[in-house]
XYZ file of C-alpha atoms in Angstrom:
721
model
C -19.169 -18.795 -19.546
C -20.696 -16.760 -16.102
C -19.795 -12.761 -18.133
C -20.626 -12.856 -21.642
C -18.010 -10.444 -23.335
C -19.379 -9.894 -26.753
C -23.319 -9.047 -25.499
C -23.045 -5.901 -24.031
C -22.344 -3.441 -27.176
C -25.847 -4.285 -28.616
C -28.005 -3.745 -25.170
C -26.140 -0.219 -25.146
C -27.406 0.786 -28.255
C -30.908 -0.249 -28.091
C -31.417 1.275 -23.954
C -29.427 4.908 -25.952
C -32.326 4.357 -28.673
C -34.429 3.415 -26.692
C -33.792 6.952 -24.025
C -33.462 9.382 -25.987
C -35.653 11.737 -28.079
C -34.262 11.312 -31.071
C -33.472 15.101 -32.202
C -31.019 13.145 -29.335
C -29.982 10.483 -31.016
C -29.253 12.958 -34.729
C -28.135 15.273 -32.411
C -24.225 16.131 -34.193
C -21.221 15.804 -31.408
C -20.398 18.697 -29.616
C -17.890 20.685 -27.464
C -16.754 18.850 -23.901
C -18.290 21.840 -22.112
C -16.250 22.497 -19.526
C -14.930 20.482 -17.135
C -17.332 20.117 -13.894
C -16.532 18.312 -10.223
C -16.188 14.119 -11.439
C -19.283 13.424 -9.689
C -21.217 14.837 -12.738
C -21.705 13.058 -15.173
C -22.807 14.771 -18.764
C -19.479 15.340 -19.267
C -18.125 12.045 -19.378
C -21.431 10.851 -20.484
C -21.523 12.952 -23.445
C -18.056 11.591 -24.030
C -20.074 8.222 -24.047
C -23.196 9.471 -26.390
C -20.192 10.073 -29.486
C -19.095 5.878 -29.259
C -22.645 5.225 -29.143
C -24.061 8.122 -31.846
C -21.512 6.457 -34.287
C -22.128 3.107 -33.298
C -25.780 3.293 -34.173
C -24.992 4.986 -37.170
C -22.465 2.519 -38.482
C -25.168 -0.253 -37.757
C -22.810 -2.032 -35.311
C -23.055 -2.048 -31.533
C -21.042 0.188 -29.337
C -17.938 -3.032 -28.999
C -14.876 -2.049 -27.157
C -12.648 -6.092 -27.812
C -9.248 -8.269 -27.587
C -7.391 -8.036 -29.162
C -3.445 -9.633 -29.373
C -0.276 -7.413 -29.094
C 3.883 -6.557 -29.434
C 7.034 -6.407 -28.965
C 8.808 -5.733 -25.991
C 11.574 -3.333 -25.248
C 14.610 -5.603 -24.083
C 16.933 -2.714 -24.542
C 19.722 -2.106 -22.087
C 18.784 2.301 -20.317
C 22.568 3.580 -19.384
C 21.799 3.744 -15.310
C 22.949 7.617 -14.917
C 18.988 7.171 -17.351
C 17.985 4.968 -14.848
C 18.295 7.286 -12.041
C 16.741 9.668 -13.472
C 13.860 7.867 -14.755
C 14.102 6.393 -11.225
C 13.803 10.227 -9.711
C 11.256 11.025 -11.278
C 9.419 7.891 -10.371
C 9.836 7.884 -6.791
C 8.146 11.672 -6.952
C 5.402 10.305 -8.872
C 3.560 7.987 -6.624
C 1.645 9.678 -4.464
C -2.175 8.404 -1.940
C -5.347 9.534 -3.229
C -8.377 9.547 -0.529
C -9.474 6.920 -2.650
C -7.127 4.838 -1.754
C -5.895 4.417 -5.270
C -1.806 5.652 -5.755
C -1.614 8.660 -8.300
C -1.002 11.713 -9.195
C -4.385 13.562 -7.684
C -6.875 12.724 -11.085
C -8.863 15.978 -11.822
C -11.869 16.687 -10.655
C -13.144 16.965 -14.545
C -12.332 13.874 -15.653
C -14.844 13.250 -18.414
C -15.099 9.098 -18.673
C -15.268 7.618 -22.285
C -17.231 5.346 -23.411
C -16.759 1.455 -22.978
C -13.207 1.469 -23.546
C -12.086 -1.329 -25.874
C -10.536 -4.284 -23.888
C -7.970 -6.009 -26.377
C -5.375 -8.318 -24.905
C -3.513 -10.542 -26.686
C -3.160 -13.122 -25.739
C -0.585 -16.142 -27.073
C -3.352 -18.887 -26.635
C -5.992 -17.264 -27.708
C -10.105 -19.060 -28.234
C -10.636 -22.674 -28.825
C -11.423 -23.702 -32.196
C -13.139 -26.837 -31.532
C -16.249 -25.782 -31.460
C -17.480 -24.556 -34.682
C -20.943 -22.304 -35.152
C -24.018 -25.614 -36.372
C -26.011 -23.914 -39.136
C -29.792 -24.719 -36.513
C -27.588 -22.597 -34.275
C -27.039 -19.870 -36.661
C -30.322 -20.418 -37.788
C -32.293 -20.567 -34.951
C -29.872 -17.802 -33.158
C -31.043 -15.170 -36.530
C -34.243 -16.140 -36.338
C -34.978 -14.247 -32.988
C -36.947 -11.018 -32.731
C -35.295 -8.061 -32.618
C -38.071 -6.016 -31.491
C -38.221 -8.503 -28.201
C -34.094 -8.036 -27.905
C -34.506 -4.964 -28.288
C -36.815 -4.466 -25.499
C -35.180 -6.618 -22.629
C -31.479 -5.092 -24.216
C -33.020 -1.964 -23.170
C -33.619 -3.479 -19.044
C -30.572 -5.040 -19.441
C -29.066 -1.582 -20.245
C -30.032 -0.707 -16.591
C -28.463 -3.506 -14.860
C -24.869 -3.227 -16.370
C -25.123 0.579 -13.898
C -25.629 -1.911 -11.381
C -23.874 -5.153 -11.214
C -20.979 -6.084 -12.489
C -17.102 -6.039 -11.616
C -15.177 -2.002 -11.493
C -11.378 -1.849 -11.549
C -10.889 -2.054 -8.047
C -12.300 -6.086 -7.584
C -9.586 -7.371 -10.111
C -6.846 -5.291 -8.040
C -6.718 -3.143 -10.424
C -5.689 0.148 -8.317
C -2.058 1.546 -9.800
C -0.588 4.247 -12.078
C 2.554 4.719 -12.493
C 2.496 8.502 -14.293
C 2.414 12.136 -13.204
C 0.665 13.401 -15.633
C -3.168 14.699 -15.636
C -5.768 12.370 -16.718
C -8.375 13.817 -20.034
C -10.546 11.769 -22.317
C -11.791 10.847 -25.666
C -13.640 8.282 -27.408
C -11.571 4.434 -28.157
C -12.925 2.937 -31.351
C -15.601 5.442 -32.516
C -14.863 3.411 -34.941
C -14.113 0.423 -35.617
C -10.720 1.682 -37.934
C -10.268 4.404 -35.729
C -8.166 0.584 -33.878
C -6.289 -1.050 -36.490
C -3.384 -4.262 -35.377
C -0.875 -5.663 -37.497
C 0.505 -8.476 -35.675
C 4.056 -9.132 -34.697
C 6.272 -12.286 -36.369
C 8.148 -15.006 -35.536
C 10.897 -13.178 -37.446
C 10.044 -9.721 -36.147
C 8.487 -8.272 -38.833
C 5.376 -6.224 -38.936
C 2.896 -8.409 -41.313
C 1.690 -5.667 -43.459
C -1.175 -6.302 -46.704
C 1.278 -4.694 -49.462
C 0.477 -7.518 -52.060
C -2.399 -9.057 -53.864
C -0.588 -10.739 -56.682
C 0.234 -15.011 -56.493
C 2.141 -16.435 -57.228
C 2.733 -18.437 -60.477
C 2.595 -21.608 -60.248
C 2.817 -24.061 -63.621
C 0.390 -26.460 -61.300
C -2.496 -24.353 -60.702
C -5.348 -25.061 -63.188
C -6.011 -21.658 -65.265
C -8.828 -18.812 -63.462
C -11.846 -20.213 -65.377
C -12.317 -22.570 -62.815
C -13.753 -19.893 -60.753
C -16.414 -19.065 -63.224
C -17.374 -21.989 -65.772
C -19.827 -23.856 -63.329
C -22.561 -21.964 -62.652
C -24.573 -21.544 -59.750
C -27.057 -24.317 -60.419
C -24.626 -26.016 -60.659
C -22.084 -25.821 -58.775
C -25.496 -25.792 -55.805
C -26.104 -29.646 -57.101
C -22.328 -30.435 -56.924
C -22.391 -28.895 -53.175
C -25.194 -31.433 -52.368
C -23.645 -34.219 -53.855
C -20.519 -33.670 -51.649
C -22.680 -33.272 -49.035
C -24.835 -36.768 -49.005
C -27.605 -33.496 -48.599
C -30.515 -34.941 -51.488
C -30.724 -38.806 -52.807
C -28.556 -38.581 -55.927
C -25.420 -40.298 -56.523
C -24.336 -38.500 -59.460
C -23.641 -35.796 -60.789
C -23.589 -34.359 -65.062
C -23.462 -31.623 -65.955
C -23.427 -31.139 -70.281
C -20.597 -29.969 -72.588
C -21.998 -28.019 -73.935
C -19.152 -26.536 -76.088
C -17.326 -30.023 -76.653
C -13.805 -29.851 -76.722
C -11.211 -31.655 -74.738
C -9.791 -28.208 -73.324
C -13.859 -27.394 -71.890
C -13.829 -30.244 -70.634
C -10.810 -30.224 -68.659
C -11.849 -26.714 -67.261
C -14.866 -27.794 -65.692
C -13.007 -31.470 -64.283
C -10.299 -29.070 -62.643
C -13.795 -26.911 -61.035
C -14.894 -29.465 -59.333
C -11.999 -31.348 -58.202
C -10.712 -28.335 -56.792
C -13.720 -26.618 -56.332
C -15.800 -30.305 -54.280
C -13.243 -32.183 -52.228
C -13.734 -36.159 -52.295
C -15.802 -36.234 -55.906
C -14.282 -37.700 -59.001
C -15.102 -36.962 -62.429
C -16.047 -38.918 -65.246
C -16.671 -38.318 -69.835
C -19.794 -40.150 -70.806
C -21.595 -39.524 -73.430
C -25.591 -39.531 -73.991
C -27.822 -39.192 -76.924
C -24.411 -37.541 -78.941
C -24.022 -34.621 -75.886
C -20.751 -35.309 -74.273
C -21.410 -35.005 -70.252
C -19.303 -34.577 -67.237
C -20.432 -37.176 -64.120
C -19.294 -35.987 -61.317
C -19.190 -38.441 -58.670
C -18.050 -39.896 -54.856
C -15.883 -42.612 -56.285
C -15.738 -43.922 -52.273
C -18.894 -43.432 -50.693
C -19.019 -41.514 -47.716
C -16.107 -42.964 -46.258
C -14.402 -40.895 -48.472
C -16.339 -37.344 -47.560
C -15.691 -38.190 -44.057
C -12.003 -38.311 -44.746
C -11.840 -34.696 -46.886
C -13.930 -33.317 -44.234
C -11.834 -34.418 -41.223
C -8.472 -36.000 -42.268
C -4.804 -33.466 -42.078
C -4.188 -34.663 -45.716
C -6.779 -33.812 -48.922
C -6.918 -34.703 -51.821
C -3.009 -35.960 -51.627
C -2.678 -36.987 -54.796
C -3.554 -33.163 -56.115
C -1.304 -31.706 -54.817
C 2.634 -30.812 -56.116
C 5.081 -32.634 -54.244
C 8.249 -30.287 -55.283
C 5.701 -27.122 -53.645
C 5.362 -26.316 -49.835
C 1.715 -28.769 -48.216
C 0.660 -24.711 -45.636
C -0.211 -22.054 -48.370
C 1.028 -18.923 -46.065
C -1.026 -15.698 -46.819
C -1.547 -12.029 -45.228
C -5.094 -11.910 -43.585
C -6.886 -8.294 -43.346
C -10.480 -8.039 -42.511
C -12.567 -5.383 -41.477
C -14.985 -6.239 -37.643
C -14.334 -9.476 -37.987
C -13.079 -11.372 -34.904
C -10.482 -14.358 -36.554
C -12.266 -17.795 -35.524
C -15.610 -15.798 -37.536
C -12.976 -15.052 -40.757
C -12.298 -18.325 -40.223
C -15.348 -19.489 -40.653
C -16.179 -17.278 -43.735
C -13.180 -18.435 -45.742
C -13.882 -21.604 -45.012
C -17.551 -21.672 -45.564
C -16.607 -19.989 -49.138
C -13.392 -22.726 -49.920
C -16.020 -25.601 -48.131
C -13.326 -27.433 -46.587
C -13.742 -27.571 -41.761
C -11.778 -24.742 -40.285
C -9.348 -26.807 -38.921
C -7.312 -26.686 -42.172
C -5.882 -22.870 -41.099
C -3.585 -22.529 -38.708
C -2.943 -18.809 -37.248
C 0.006 -17.625 -34.143
C -2.740 -15.607 -31.949
C -6.252 -14.235 -32.255
C -7.538 -11.113 -33.286
C -10.294 -9.236 -32.558
C -13.546 -7.903 -33.895
C -13.748 -4.137 -33.468
C -10.991 -3.550 -34.892
C -9.147 -3.782 -38.774
C -6.986 -6.513 -38.327
C -3.972 -7.852 -40.189
C -2.140 -10.561 -39.078
C -0.167 -14.014 -41.271
C -2.925 -17.503 -41.493
C -1.780 -20.641 -43.461
C -4.426 -23.673 -44.450
C -3.536 -26.845 -45.465
C -3.394 -27.751 -49.258
C -5.384 -24.744 -50.499
C -3.925 -23.081 -53.436
C -3.202 -18.984 -53.419
C -4.890 -18.628 -56.933
C -8.101 -20.327 -54.878
C -7.931 -18.194 -52.121
C -7.305 -14.795 -54.052
C -9.923 -16.153 -55.815
C -12.479 -15.058 -52.450
C -11.352 -11.422 -53.093
C -13.408 -10.953 -55.317
C -16.536 -12.651 -53.018
C -15.921 -11.180 -49.845
C -16.487 -7.527 -47.947
C -14.218 -7.012 -45.274
C -11.649 -8.774 -46.285
C -8.961 -9.319 -48.131
C -5.768 -12.623 -48.809
C -2.201 -11.098 -50.235
C 1.311 -12.182 -49.488
C 0.714 -15.269 -50.670
C 3.878 -17.909 -49.908
C 4.028 -21.700 -49.836
C 5.656 -23.440 -47.024
C 6.839 -26.979 -45.146
C 5.040 -26.080 -41.783
C 1.261 -24.205 -39.987
C 1.850 -21.978 -37.253
C 1.701 -22.454 -34.218
C -0.520 -20.795 -31.718
C 1.834 -17.993 -29.331
C 5.120 -17.976 -32.117
C 4.150 -14.175 -32.480
C 6.096 -11.843 -30.678
C 3.707 -9.569 -30.427
C 1.713 -6.762 -32.061
C 1.206 -3.199 -33.488
C -1.505 -1.191 -32.188
C -2.327 2.234 -34.305
C -4.671 3.763 -32.146
C -7.163 6.839 -32.541
C -8.429 8.606 -29.061
C -11.345 10.903 -30.427
C -12.700 14.276 -29.499
C -10.003 14.365 -27.113
C -10.041 16.756 -23.885
C -7.178 17.385 -22.915
C -4.082 19.735 -23.462
C -0.261 19.526 -25.559
C 0.903 19.659 -22.817
C -1.118 17.085 -20.428
C -1.327 14.447 -24.053
C 3.120 15.509 -24.942
C 3.560 14.197 -20.512
C 0.984 11.438 -21.026
C 3.067 9.922 -23.912
C 6.195 11.024 -23.042
C 5.519 8.715 -19.919
C 4.008 6.067 -21.216
C 7.348 5.735 -23.439
C 9.281 6.732 -20.912
C 8.156 4.859 -18.191
C 5.779 2.366 -19.402
C 2.405 0.744 -17.677
C 1.282 -1.591 -15.010
C 1.234 -5.169 -16.845
C -2.456 -6.220 -15.650
C -4.867 -8.709 -16.312
C -7.204 -6.403 -18.756
C -11.084 -6.264 -16.687
C -12.361 -8.970 -19.912
C -10.091 -11.550 -18.392
C -12.625 -11.502 -15.524
C -15.724 -11.525 -17.401
C -18.702 -8.403 -17.476
C -22.283 -10.368 -15.409
C -22.037 -10.603 -11.720
C -20.596 -13.721 -11.466
C -17.095 -12.553 -13.381
C -15.031 -16.001 -13.774
C -12.359 -15.581 -11.381
C -14.754 -17.127 -9.107
C -15.421 -20.173 -11.506
C -11.488 -20.513 -11.539
C -11.660 -20.521 -7.385
C -13.788 -22.935 -7.330
C -12.670 -25.787 -9.691
C -9.150 -24.958 -7.548
C -11.145 -25.890 -4.714
C -12.571 -28.842 -5.804
C -16.136 -27.008 -5.324
C -18.261 -28.471 -8.159
C -21.538 -28.322 -7.975
C -20.288 -24.918 -6.755
C -18.975 -25.006 -10.203
C -21.809 -25.734 -11.485
C -23.721 -23.362 -9.638
C -21.881 -20.602 -10.345
C -22.015 -21.293 -14.171
C -25.979 -21.908 -14.310
C -27.721 -20.235 -11.150
C -29.601 -16.660 -12.242
C -28.253 -13.405 -11.540
C -28.271 -9.938 -11.949
C -27.151 -8.154 -14.611
C -27.296 -7.187 -18.329
C -27.875 -10.970 -20.370
C -30.333 -12.775 -23.460
C -33.916 -13.564 -22.943
C -33.547 -16.875 -23.430
C -30.198 -16.886 -21.324
C -32.230 -15.209 -17.971
C -35.399 -18.043 -19.424
C -32.706 -20.387 -18.851
C -31.425 -19.949 -15.568
C -35.072 -19.281 -13.666
C -35.979 -22.271 -15.462
C -32.723 -24.727 -13.923
C -33.641 -21.944 -10.901
C -36.876 -24.452 -10.472
C -36.447 -27.661 -11.033
C -32.485 -28.121 -11.178
C -33.543 -31.130 -13.995
C -30.353 -29.794 -17.613
C -32.819 -30.931 -19.958
C -35.841 -29.293 -18.962
C -33.812 -26.061 -18.872
C -31.380 -26.978 -22.167
C -34.835 -27.323 -23.978
C -34.827 -23.200 -23.033
C -31.636 -21.980 -24.852
C -32.212 -21.621 -28.578
C -28.817 -21.470 -29.034
C -26.895 -24.389 -27.307
C -23.426 -24.074 -27.900
C -22.849 -21.796 -24.774
C -21.179 -22.670 -22.165
C -23.763 -22.624 -20.126
C -25.620 -24.830 -23.131
C -22.519 -27.229 -22.605
C -23.198 -28.423 -19.152
C -26.368 -28.551 -19.523
C -25.920 -31.560 -22.473
C -23.259 -32.981 -20.312
C -25.410 -32.935 -17.263
C -28.239 -35.016 -19.252
C -26.226 -36.741 -20.394
C -23.857 -37.838 -16.970
C -25.984 -37.100 -14.904
C -26.094 -34.761 -11.432
C -23.394 -36.532 -9.148
C -20.712 -36.441 -12.972
C -20.194 -32.751 -12.533
C -16.816 -33.242 -13.857
C -17.808 -35.413 -16.481
C -20.861 -33.088 -17.111
C -18.368 -29.958 -16.583
C -15.420 -31.689 -19.413
C -17.748 -31.347 -22.626
C -16.658 -27.515 -22.362
C -13.769 -27.749 -25.469
C -10.530 -27.454 -23.022
C -9.547 -23.724 -23.322
C -12.801 -22.662 -22.277
C -12.518 -24.358 -19.033
C -8.660 -23.171 -18.677
C -10.080 -20.039 -19.123
C -11.774 -19.933 -15.730
C -8.664 -20.893 -13.315
C -6.101 -18.622 -15.640
C -8.854 -16.292 -14.571
C -8.594 -16.884 -10.544
C -4.795 -16.522 -11.414
C -5.153 -13.324 -13.108
C -7.060 -11.815 -10.504
C -4.522 -13.250 -7.785
C -1.774 -12.253 -9.973
C -3.495 -7.879 -10.391
C -3.857 -7.574 -6.544
C -0.769 -8.724 -6.347
C 0.959 -6.461 -8.300
C -1.179 -4.092 -7.115
C -0.147 -4.492 -3.365
C 4.688 -4.859 -3.820
C 3.657 -1.076 -6.196
C 1.869 0.703 -2.747
C 5.002 -1.236 -0.374
C 7.986 -0.965 -2.629
C 7.467 1.877 -5.390
C 8.075 1.832 -8.805
C 12.798 0.392 -8.441
C 13.247 -2.778 -7.432
C 14.381 -3.757 -4.454
C 15.971 -7.427 -2.442
C 13.917 -9.759 -2.852
C 12.655 -9.519 -6.107
C 12.161 -11.688 -8.884
C 14.264 -10.865 -11.663
C 14.392 -14.177 -15.061
C 17.371 -15.779 -16.386
C 16.457 -17.070 -19.732
C 12.909 -18.877 -18.135
C 14.789 -18.884 -15.006
C 14.011 -16.614 -11.719
C 15.371 -15.867 -9.577
C 15.931 -13.764 -6.722
C 17.353 -9.824 -6.853
C 19.983 -9.275 -3.984
C 21.175 -6.398 -1.926
C 24.201 -6.458 -4.206
C 23.257 -6.703 -7.517
C 19.800 -4.542 -6.540
C 21.324 -1.552 -8.932
C 22.128 -3.976 -11.838
C 18.763 -3.674 -12.394
C 15.462 -1.823 -13.554
C 11.474 -1.998 -12.129
C 11.431 -3.344 -16.037
C 13.378 -6.061 -15.336
C 10.836 -7.419 -12.421
C 8.568 -10.865 -12.326
C 5.586 -11.607 -10.467
C 4.642 -15.563 -9.791
C 1.400 -16.030 -10.897
C 0.509 -19.201 -8.603
C 1.791 -22.380 -9.358
C 3.354 -25.684 -7.408
C 6.594 -25.167 -10.486
C 7.332 -21.332 -9.223
C 9.257 -18.779 -6.292
C 7.528 -16.748 -4.457
C 9.276 -13.103 -3.500
C 12.088 -13.112 -0.691
C 10.202 -10.040 1.110
C 6.499 -8.930 2.967
C 4.378 -10.199 -0.735
C 5.846 -13.773 -0.428
C 3.099 -13.852 2.577
C 0.575 -11.972 0.707
C 0.072 -14.355 -1.316
C 0.021 -17.089 0.419
C -2.859 -15.310 2.978
C -4.717 -14.154 -0.599
C -4.922 -18.461 -0.893
C -5.812 -18.909 2.201
C -8.128 -16.930 2.700
C -9.351 -18.253 -0.973
C -8.749 -22.327 0.890
C -6.679 -23.003 -1.268
C -2.982 -23.844 0.009
C 0.167 -22.442 -1.827
C 2.057 -25.503 -1.323
C 0.300 -28.038 -2.909
C -0.793 -25.967 -6.297
C -1.883 -29.765 -7.737
C -5.613 -30.585 -9.004
C -6.530 -33.971 -9.116
C -7.449 -33.692 -12.239
C -4.416 -33.160 -14.640
C -6.061 -30.716 -15.961
C -6.808 -28.015 -13.794
C -2.635 -28.781 -11.674
C -1.952 -25.310 -12.213
C 2.581 -24.601 -12.813
C 1.811 -21.421 -12.404
C 4.145 -18.808 -15.114
C 5.842 -15.408 -14.255
C 5.389 -11.824 -15.646
C 6.515 -8.537 -15.780
C 5.396 -6.296 -14.085
C 5.657 -2.889 -15.733
C 5.706 -2.871 -19.544
C 7.449 -0.064 -21.490
C 5.885 0.114 -24.907
C 8.533 -0.143 -28.655
C 8.036 2.254 -31.036
C 6.274 4.312 -29.280
C 5.123 7.256 -32.024
C 1.634 9.735 -31.582
C 0.312 13.334 -33.103
C -2.320 15.042 -32.041
C -5.273 16.060 -35.121
C -7.433 18.546 -35.743
C -10.827 17.261 -37.811
C -14.142 18.254 -38.115
C -16.148 15.217 -39.722
C -16.235 12.840 -36.634
C -16.727 9.592 -39.648
C -13.603 10.842 -41.493
C -11.178 7.770 -41.418
C -7.950 9.829 -39.790
C -5.195 8.069 -41.189
C -4.716 5.198 -44.100
C -5.183 1.507 -44.416
C -3.294 -1.014 -45.423
C -6.307 -1.072 -48.724
C -6.222 2.245 -48.473
C -2.347 2.250 -49.437
C -2.960 -0.780 -51.977
C -5.234 1.178 -53.466
C -3.675 4.503 -53.847
C -5.383 6.951 -51.500
C -3.507 9.709 -50.071
C -3.350 10.629 -46.628
C -5.751 12.789 -45.003
C -5.029 16.308 -44.684
C -5.191 18.276 -41.784
C -5.767 22.109 -40.396
C -3.873 23.172 -37.863
C -7.513 24.259 -36.106
C -11.013 21.913 -35.804
C -14.438 21.204 -34.177
C -12.222 18.293 -32.480
C -8.727 16.847 -31.759
C -8.189 13.882 -31.797
C -4.655 11.545 -30.108
C -3.091 9.099 -32.385
C -1.024 7.093 -31.483
C 1.098 3.798 -31.871
C 2.799 0.921 -30.078
C 4.619 -3.021 -29.674
C 3.300 -4.681 -26.852
C 4.960 -8.319 -26.410
C 2.115 -11.254 -25.968
C -0.152 -10.871 -23.339
C 0.054 -7.671 -22.366
C -3.247 -5.605 -23.003
C -3.785 -2.378 -24.943
C -6.337 -0.900 -23.011
C -3.677 -1.187 -19.661
C -1.382 1.164 -21.770
C -5.064 3.577 -22.739
C -5.838 3.240 -18.958
C -2.448 4.933 -17.993
C -2.264 7.211 -21.305
C -6.192 8.440 -19.863
C -6.086 7.565 -16.031
C -9.707 6.256 -16.172
C -11.694 3.921 -15.022
C -11.917 1.258 -18.352
C -14.274 -1.573 -16.195
C -18.171 -0.995 -18.680
C -19.828 -0.886 -14.402
C -17.987 2.404 -14.670
C -18.490 3.930 -17.233
C -22.460 2.550 -17.161
C -22.894 4.303 -13.515
C -21.145 7.480 -14.465
C -23.441 8.656 -17.102
C -26.889 7.143 -15.603
C -27.573 10.553 -14.445
C -27.612 12.170 -17.414
C -28.866 9.593 -19.737
C -32.807 9.235 -17.606
């Protein structure tokens, strides 16, 4: 896709390393300077570099990404209390010279390092496209030295290009407090996400025990085979050599030992059968394919591997809680499937969680025993599996009720009074439910532009937007691929410039090579469906953000006649006589589509004008291609987080964790003890959000900062140089 959210992290680290002298990289975090006007960047840069330095120390990229989010407070509020809140809200909205509604932002606001773009999408990422080993090898083989050089150049580009919040309609704040700065995700362990399941319970890893099951084989199955024997068996299983069987000598010839070897081979290498043979007076267990490659194909792709070996009385799915550090959900699934020697598509989950965080979520896997899963705890770093149970059904995307967040903002500059006002506002009023910056990409070609071209049926433009050269930060091989495309318009030649062909550009070029330049629709269709739909959802999000900003500018933070509210799943209008029965937290606005209604006030015309300007007909949102027909949806304009709590703590060492994780608690570690005074102060926040809301936008409301990468980097350019 045009926006490449994962790669900018490394650019920042490489560029900073290139631009700063060694003594600057080694310099400890200092106390913040006296506030200075916003036009002077050193204070905000120092905040950003604090995060940068930690990233370099941890040998990770500066990564601020998305995760999923959690549950909404639907409790009714007493009319008197709501009226009091409304009075406060009305007094808060002022318009600054920049056209943004807000209480005058402090001139000394230091913008921290790019905040984590953390979103909770119900749909999540598509698992259709898995990493191919050869592509991984090609990518790993790229020269680090060359990459560092090109990333340093990209960092400078990033400062000039890309989107700001203003570009995607994010312009308003609802709170009255003065903004302040802080560092988000200085360590990935400063951002912890706990999934809220369909039963409303927050998922925790608190039990590593394995359910007792007489059908399970002995623990010895995991240790009875040598590494060499496992290697030979895996090659046999995957037809990687010419052997038709593998014979393993039974050193201690007892029935029990032979049984364990049989069990080990069958459980660890699905698709292989075993038999015992006498050879020259010695006993051997011989592993072989019972039905050749067809049997392997069934095992590797079917939804029901090894039917005969699973007890009928046991649920077909083993559900477990996955605790992971610094890995996104699909990467984690790929690792688990590799160690278990199964296909990733036998795993299911309710939502994807992002990489740069500690996350806890429920996973289900088809016909893999808890015993076998628990054994992975001995093999894998940064993973823990536990809370095992057998169930009849898998998990489905979107079944979660949300996510609970524990977030640490380090090195905050706000006074205790500022923090108190900011957090009280978040708890009582909430934040505007904007779609976060990561929804729109990070390069000079926003994803919503591609979505708009798809809806316009302008397929040549779609192809051009995805493949054309662009300003901004990209890997060198992508730049070369785009240059080749611009020069030759030869998809095969451009594809040869890509060592990693699983990216959107590679998939589109492969489609163009297969179907030809006159069949762009089919070529585009090679891209996985979820990735294709991401573009048009980005356009819907772009429209929604702009319309919500107009709605708040026009009518403030109170319901008005003509607004929309949901009754069940149906949207209805607020009448004049009913307006006092609702609060701003009830009001929804539509994402454009053929199956929604629009407000009955000025904002309805604003929708029409915006789509007309984009050459789209608001009265006909059906597309010639069914996949791209937009039915639309409704989204609350203000979200009030649930379970909000916070504390300000003092600390001296930027590397120390400021709270215990589930694994810390399992290991019996005492919670951290804080001194009353310290070199730095941190704000520790806990809150829950419903699905499809962005934690970044909640944190934006607290800090009062632009969360775009462009804004963060531009503020720091002068001081960096």
